[in-house]
Tab-separated table of C-alpha atoms in Angstrom:
chain	number	residue	atom	x	y	z
V	141	MET	CA	42.271	-0.754	-18.173
V	142	ASN	CA	43.649	-2.774	-15.345
V	143	PRO	CA	46.367	-5.409	-15.715
V	144	GLN	CA	43.849	-8.200	-16.332
V	145	GLY	CA	42.455	-6.381	-19.391
V	146	ALA	CA	39.065	-5.422	-17.934
V	147	THR	CA	37.798	-1.885	-18.033
V	148	ARG	CA	36.608	-0.229	-14.886
V	149	GLN	CA	33.257	1.443	-14.618
V	150	THR	CA	33.606	4.949	-13.237
V	151	ARG	CA	31.502	6.281	-10.402
V	152	SER	CA	29.665	8.736	-12.690
V	153	SER	CA	28.669	6.039	-15.193
V	154	ARG	CA	27.383	3.882	-12.347
V	155	THR	CA	25.295	6.769	-11.032
V	156	THR	CA	23.846	7.375	-14.506
V	157	ALA	CA	23.011	3.687	-14.874
V	158	GLN	CA	21.482	3.714	-11.391
V	159	LYS	CA	19.137	6.606	-12.228
V	160	SER	CA	17.496	4.607	-14.988
V	161	THR	CA	17.067	1.465	-12.894
V	162	LEU	CA	13.518	0.168	-13.175
V	163	LEU	CA	12.277	-1.279	-9.883
V	164	TYR	CA	8.610	-1.939	-10.722
V	165	ALA	CA	6.562	-1.624	-13.892
V	166	ARG	CA	2.952	-2.545	-14.539
V	167	PRO	CA	0.350	-0.758	-16.666
V	168	GLY	CA	-0.102	2.674	-15.131
V	169	ILE	CA	2.530	2.212	-12.399
V	170	ILE	CA	6.262	2.768	-12.834
V	171	VAL	CA	8.848	2.962	-10.070
V	172	THR	CA	12.406	3.859	-10.998
V	173	VAL	CA	15.214	4.985	-8.753
V	174	ASP	CA	14.430	8.638	-9.394
V	175	ARG	CA	10.670	8.749	-10.290
V	176	PHE	CA	7.410	7.275	-9.007
V	177	THR	CA	4.587	7.396	-11.565
V	178	VAL	CA	0.977	6.337	-11.009
V	179	GLY	CA	-1.375	7.108	-13.877
V	180	ARG	CA	-0.915	10.765	-14.773
V	181	ASN	CA	0.757	11.668	-11.473
V	182	SER	CA	4.513	11.556	-11.250
V	183	TRP	CA	6.794	12.473	-8.362
V	184	GLN	CA	10.529	12.576	-7.853
V	185	VAL	CA	11.475	9.976	-5.267
V	186	THR	CA	13.778	12.420	-3.468
V	187	GLU	CA	10.798	14.740	-2.796
V	188	LEU	CA	8.734	12.030	-1.061
V	189	THR	CA	9.091	11.678	2.708
V	190	HIS	CA	7.172	10.173	5.630
V	191	LEU	CA	5.735	7.201	3.735
V	192	GLN	CA	2.792	5.631	5.564
V	193	THR	CA	0.488	2.793	4.668
V	194	GLY	CA	-3.085	2.338	5.769
V	195	ARG	CA	-6.532	1.233	4.754
V	196	GLY	CA	-9.028	3.448	3.023
V	197	PRO	CA	-12.620	4.015	4.012
V	198	HIS	CA	-15.135	1.201	3.962
V	199	ASP	CA	-17.312	0.794	0.898
V	200	ARG	CA	-20.208	3.266	0.938
V	201	VAL	CA	-22.749	0.640	-0.130
V	202	ALA	CA	-21.735	-1.676	2.729
V	203	VAL	CA	-21.841	1.176	5.257
V	204	ARG	CA	-25.303	2.225	4.082
V	205	ALA	CA	-26.541	-1.381	4.213
V	206	VAL	CA	-25.339	-1.688	7.807
V	207	LEU	CA	-26.966	1.617	8.783
V	208	VAL	CA	-30.296	0.777	7.137
V	209	THR	CA	-30.351	-2.743	8.575
V	210	GLY	CA	-29.423	-1.484	12.029
V	211	ALA	CA	-32.084	1.234	11.914
V	212	MET	CA	-34.771	-1.222	10.825
V	213	VAL	CA	-33.870	-3.796	13.476
V	214	GLY	CA	-33.711	-1.069	16.118
V	215	GLY	CA	-37.100	0.230	14.994
V	216	VAL	CA	-38.658	-3.225	15.279
V	217	GLY	CA	-37.158	-3.642	18.752
V	218	LEU	CA	-38.467	-0.266	19.892
V	219	LEU	CA	-41.894	-1.013	18.441
V	220	LEU	CA	-42.071	-4.332	20.278
V	221	GLY	CA	-40.904	-2.700	23.495
V	222	PHE	CA	-43.452	0.129	23.431
V	223	THR	CA	-46.399	-2.048	22.436
V	224	GLY	CA	-45.746	-4.544	25.187
V	225	GLY	CA	-45.125	-7.311	22.699
V	226	LEU	CA	-41.873	-8.322	24.403
V	227	GLN	CA	-43.738	-9.811	27.389
V	228	ARG	CA	-45.803	-12.088	25.140
V	229	LEU	CA	-42.851	-13.523	23.199
V	230	THR	CA	-41.730	-17.119	23.686
V	231	ALA	CA	-38.146	-18.233	24.258
V	232	GLY	CA	-37.822	-19.212	20.576
V	233	ALA	CA	-38.999	-15.760	19.530
V	234	TYR	CA	-36.360	-14.146	21.747
V	235	LEU	CA	-33.737	-16.341	20.108
V	236	VAL	CA	-34.904	-15.299	16.636
V	237	LEU	CA	-34.975	-11.645	17.749
V	238	GLY	CA	-31.394	-11.962	19.018
V	239	LEU	CA	-30.308	-13.422	15.687
V	240	VAL	CA	-32.043	-10.576	13.856
V	241	PHE	CA	-30.129	-8.061	15.995
V	242	LEU	CA	-26.890	-9.699	14.759
V	243	LEU	CA	-27.926	-9.006	11.168
V	244	PRO	CA	-26.111	-5.610	10.927
V	245	VAL	CA	-22.908	-7.233	12.144
V	246	LEU	CA	-23.224	-9.987	9.548
V	247	VAL	CA	-23.942	-7.419	6.820
V	248	ALA	CA	-20.834	-5.467	7.871
V	249	LEU	CA	-18.657	-8.600	7.761
V	250	VAL	CA	-19.997	-9.657	4.362
V	251	GLY	CA	-19.552	-6.111	3.042
V	252	ASP	CA	-15.904	-6.037	4.152
V	253	ARG	CA	-15.291	-9.413	2.524
V	254	TRP	CA	-17.119	-8.488	-0.655
V	255	ARG	CA	-15.574	-5.036	-1.090
V	256	PRO	CA	-12.692	-4.592	1.348
V	257	PRO	CA	-11.208	-1.160	2.037
V	258	ALA	CA	-8.404	-0.233	-0.345
V	259	TYR	CA	-4.766	-0.262	0.704
V	260	GLU	CA	-3.351	3.273	0.612
V	261	LEU	CA	0.176	4.654	0.473
V	262	TRP	CA	0.498	8.200	1.791
V	263	GLY	CA	3.526	10.440	1.850
V	264	ARG	CA	4.638	14.021	2.248
V	265	ARG	CA	5.766	16.099	-0.713
V	266	ARG	CA	6.987	19.616	0.008
V	267	GLY	CA	5.143	19.589	3.330
V	268	ASP	CA	1.762	18.481	1.923
V	269	ARG	CA	0.275	15.076	2.698
V	270	VAL	CA	-0.439	13.301	-0.600
V	271	LEU	CA	-2.153	10.024	-1.472
V	272	LEU	CA	0.510	8.395	-3.632
V	273	PHE	CA	-1.053	5.048	-4.449
V	274	SER	CA	-4.213	3.071	-3.700
V	275	SER	CA	-5.052	-0.517	-4.602
V	276	ASP	CA	-7.484	-3.286	-3.723
V	277	ASP	CA	-4.840	-5.903	-4.517
V	278	GLU	CA	-2.708	-6.530	-1.427
V	279	ARG	CA	0.088	-8.218	-3.394
V	280	GLN	CA	0.426	-5.392	-5.917
V	281	PHE	CA	0.294	-2.828	-3.117
V	282	GLY	CA	3.122	-4.587	-1.285
V	283	GLN	CA	5.270	-4.760	-4.421
V	284	VAL	CA	4.803	-1.069	-5.220
V	285	THR	CA	5.462	-0.030	-1.623
V	286	ARG	CA	8.654	-2.109	-1.428
V	287	ALA	CA	9.869	-0.758	-4.768
V	288	LEU	CA	9.319	2.840	-3.660
V	289	ARG	CA	11.110	2.236	-0.354
V	290	ARG	CA	14.028	0.634	-2.209
V	291	ALA	CA	14.177	3.665	-4.502
V	292	ARG	CA	14.273	6.008	-1.505
V	293	GLU	CA	17.055	3.969	0.111
V	294	MET	CA	19.058	3.920	-3.105
V	295	ASN	CA	18.786	7.709	-3.321
V	296	ARG	CA	19.655	8.147	0.342
V	297	TYR	CA	22.733	5.923	0.309
V	298	GLY	CA	23.963	6.703	-3.196
V	299	GLY	CA	22.985	3.368	-4.720
V	300	TRP	CA	23.471	-0.248	-3.917
V	301	GLU	CA	26.368	-2.190	-5.189
V	302	ASP	CA	27.276	-5.763	-4.624
V	303	PRO	CA	30.154	-5.456	-2.122
V	304	LEU	CA	32.060	-8.358	-3.638
V	305	ALA	CA	31.583	-7.163	-7.208
V	306	SER	CA	32.614	-3.595	-6.418
V	307	ALA	CA	35.690	-4.581	-4.407
V	308	ASP	CA	38.997	-4.735	-6.186
V	309	PRO	CA	40.338	-8.086	-4.997
V	310	TRP	CA	44.053	-8.542	-4.476
V	311	ARG	CA	45.652	-10.638	-7.153
V	312	PRO	CA	49.312	-11.570	-7.222
V	313	THR	CA	51.340	-10.232	-10.121
V	314	ARG	CA	52.872	-12.977	-12.165
């Protein structure tokens, strides 16, 4: 006890309290200072290095729709070119044909809006590159990523303490 009657928290009790600090918790996702758990996978935060974020692959249905649409439009264009039908087309028909050729681009844009690529968090664990977390929700992905980076920083620097709360201010003896 110090002269003011307050007890001091020792360094070891602070470290123990720090290890159980919960940084993020939602169903299936838990980030504490020492563990990162997603579903059935769980990693120690100290083992995770080289965190990288990125976007996953595009939706397979959207990619197939773009490929099929592009192939069909290309086939129609080739057919018109080989049969000599392009010379007989009017200006309005060329305009419609140009709009049809934009169809694969529009399908790709709609597909990315409808089912955007997932946000992915990758890292290295014992030298292997591992997909740590993937989500379609940008907000949730950002929260999990920030929580994991905070956990890594807390492990690297031995914890965060409020500098004013941890300082022992000078008080005159009366």
